[in-house]
């Protein structure tokens, strides 16, 4: 079983910074989902920014959610996205 989400931060580029229960901070790109079905609703910044942790995963105010395994397996460590510096907080490089 993959680790579950404990915190989430939406980014301006339609990605999410995710903190997992194992302490990892990873980035998940939502952009590929924005042209698919109900996920088109996430193009609205208000809806996209409403994302919150929910039962080990995430959920938006409109009820959309994503599988926690998808979030972990299809995300990349934040250090590989940023400058390679260690992370001190969700989205902040040391």
mmCIF file of C-alpha atoms in Angstrom:
data_model
loop_
_atom_site.group_PDB
_atom_site.id
_atom_site.type_symbol
_atom_site.label_atom_id
_atom_site.label_comp_id
_atom_site.label_asym_id
_atom_site.label_seq_id
_atom_site.Cartn_x
_atom_site.Cartn_y
_atom_site.Cartn_z
ATOM 1 C CA UNK A 1 0.000 0.000 0.000
ATOM 2 C CA UNK A 2 1.311 3.433 -0.915
ATOM 3 C CA UNK A 3 1.487 6.282 1.621
ATOM 4 C CA UNK A 4 -1.555 8.475 2.041
ATOM 5 C CA UNK A 5 -1.871 12.247 1.675
ATOM 6 C CA UNK A 6 -1.730 14.372 4.833
ATOM 7 C CA UNK A 7 -1.539 17.861 3.280
ATOM 8 C CA UNK A 8 -2.078 19.476 -0.130
ATOM 9 C CA UNK A 9 -1.225 22.839 -1.663
ATOM 10 C CA UNK A 10 -2.603 23.916 -5.073
ATOM 11 C CA UNK A 11 -0.160 25.668 -7.435
ATOM 12 C CA UNK A 12 -0.786 28.264 -10.155
ATOM 13 C CA UNK A 13 0.232 25.782 -12.908
ATOM 14 C CA UNK A 14 -2.523 23.274 -12.032
ATOM 15 C CA UNK A 15 -0.193 21.057 -10.065
ATOM 16 C CA UNK A 16 -0.495 20.034 -6.431
ATOM 17 C CA UNK A 17 2.199 19.832 -3.786
ATOM 18 C CA UNK A 18 1.335 16.790 -1.702
ATOM 19 C CA UNK A 19 2.736 15.746 1.663
ATOM 20 C CA UNK A 20 2.433 12.034 2.346
ATOM 21 C CA UNK A 21 2.322 10.253 5.690
ATOM 22 C CA UNK A 22 5.891 9.000 5.147
ATOM 23 C CA UNK A 23 7.114 12.643 5.068
ATOM 24 C CA UNK A 24 7.662 12.800 1.305
ATOM 25 C CA UNK A 25 6.622 15.936 -0.546
ATOM 26 C CA UNK A 26 5.687 15.223 -4.149
ATOM 27 C CA UNK A 27 4.176 17.157 -7.054
ATOM 28 C CA UNK A 28 1.157 15.851 -8.961
ATOM 29 C CA UNK A 29 0.273 17.421 -12.322
ATOM 30 C CA UNK A 30 -3.494 17.847 -12.707
ATOM 31 C CA UNK A 31 -3.204 19.522 -16.138
ATOM 32 C CA UNK A 32 -3.670 16.282 -18.159
ATOM 33 C CA UNK A 33 -7.005 15.697 -16.396
ATOM 34 C CA UNK A 34 -8.497 19.119 -17.182
ATOM 35 C CA UNK A 35 -9.904 18.059 -20.566
ATOM 36 C CA UNK A 36 -11.574 14.904 -19.234
ATOM 37 C CA UNK A 37 -15.205 14.729 -18.152
ATOM 38 C CA UNK A 38 -16.023 16.209 -14.775
ATOM 39 C CA UNK A 39 -12.398 17.236 -14.229
ATOM 40 C CA UNK A 40 -13.007 20.137 -16.641
ATOM 41 C CA UNK A 41 -14.650 21.853 -13.656
ATOM 42 C CA UNK A 42 -11.173 22.198 -12.119
ATOM 43 C CA UNK A 43 -10.274 24.820 -14.746
ATOM 44 C CA UNK A 44 -12.204 27.202 -12.483
ATOM 45 C CA UNK A 45 -9.508 28.524 -10.121
ATOM 46 C CA UNK A 46 -11.951 28.753 -7.249
ATOM 47 C CA UNK A 47 -12.789 25.067 -7.541
ATOM 48 C CA UNK A 48 -9.170 24.012 -8.159
ATOM 49 C CA UNK A 49 -7.938 25.957 -5.131
ATOM 50 C CA UNK A 50 -10.613 24.397 -2.900
ATOM 51 C CA UNK A 51 -8.671 21.107 -2.736
ATOM 52 C CA UNK A 52 -8.243 19.614 0.742
ATOM 53 C CA UNK A 53 -6.885 16.375 2.226
ATOM 54 C CA UNK A 54 -9.683 13.836 2.601
ATOM 55 C CA UNK A 55 -9.417 10.332 4.086
ATOM 56 C CA UNK A 56 -5.826 9.837 2.921
ATOM 57 C CA UNK A 57 -6.498 11.330 -0.487
ATOM 58 C CA UNK A 58 -7.694 14.732 -1.722
ATOM 59 C CA UNK A 59 -11.077 16.168 -2.575
ATOM 60 C CA UNK A 60 -12.316 19.386 -4.157
ATOM 61 C CA UNK A 61 -15.382 21.351 -3.038
ATOM 62 C CA UNK A 62 -17.383 19.923 -5.956
ATOM 63 C CA UNK A 63 -16.815 16.369 -4.668
ATOM 64 C CA UNK A 64 -14.188 15.325 -7.220
ATOM 65 C CA UNK A 65 -11.357 13.257 -5.827
ATOM 66 C CA UNK A 66 -8.408 11.173 -6.948
ATOM 67 C CA UNK A 67 -7.193 7.772 -5.797
ATOM 68 C CA UNK A 68 -4.368 8.082 -3.239
ATOM 69 C CA UNK A 69 -2.363 5.437 -5.124
ATOM 70 C CA UNK A 70 -2.632 7.477 -8.341
ATOM 71 C CA UNK A 71 -1.508 10.575 -6.467
ATOM 72 C CA UNK A 72 1.582 8.807 -5.161
ATOM 73 C CA UNK A 73 2.537 6.740 -8.203
ATOM 74 C CA UNK A 74 1.977 9.515 -10.765
ATOM 75 C CA UNK A 75 3.671 12.279 -8.774
ATOM 76 C CA UNK A 76 7.356 13.178 -8.627
ATOM 77 C CA UNK A 77 9.450 14.180 -5.610
ATOM 78 C CA UNK A 78 9.463 17.954 -5.210
ATOM 79 C CA UNK A 79 13.262 17.973 -5.050
ATOM 80 C CA UNK A 80 13.436 16.591 -8.596
ATOM 81 C CA UNK A 81 11.063 19.333 -9.792
ATOM 82 C CA UNK A 82 12.786 22.179 -7.962
ATOM 83 C CA UNK A 83 16.478 22.834 -7.602
ATOM 84 C CA UNK A 84 17.311 19.571 -5.883
ATOM 85 C CA UNK A 85 17.464 21.227 -2.452
ATOM 86 C CA UNK A 86 15.990 19.418 0.553
ATOM 87 C CA UNK A 87 12.479 20.397 1.559
ATOM 88 C CA UNK A 88 11.707 22.023 4.901
ATOM 89 C CA UNK A 89 7.994 22.629 4.427
ATOM 90 C CA UNK A 90 5.300 21.946 1.877
ATOM 91 C CA UNK A 91 6.551 23.746 -1.222
ATOM 92 C CA UNK A 92 9.550 25.462 0.341
ATOM 93 C CA UNK A 93 13.156 24.555 -0.475
ATOM 94 C CA UNK A 94 15.778 24.998 2.236
#
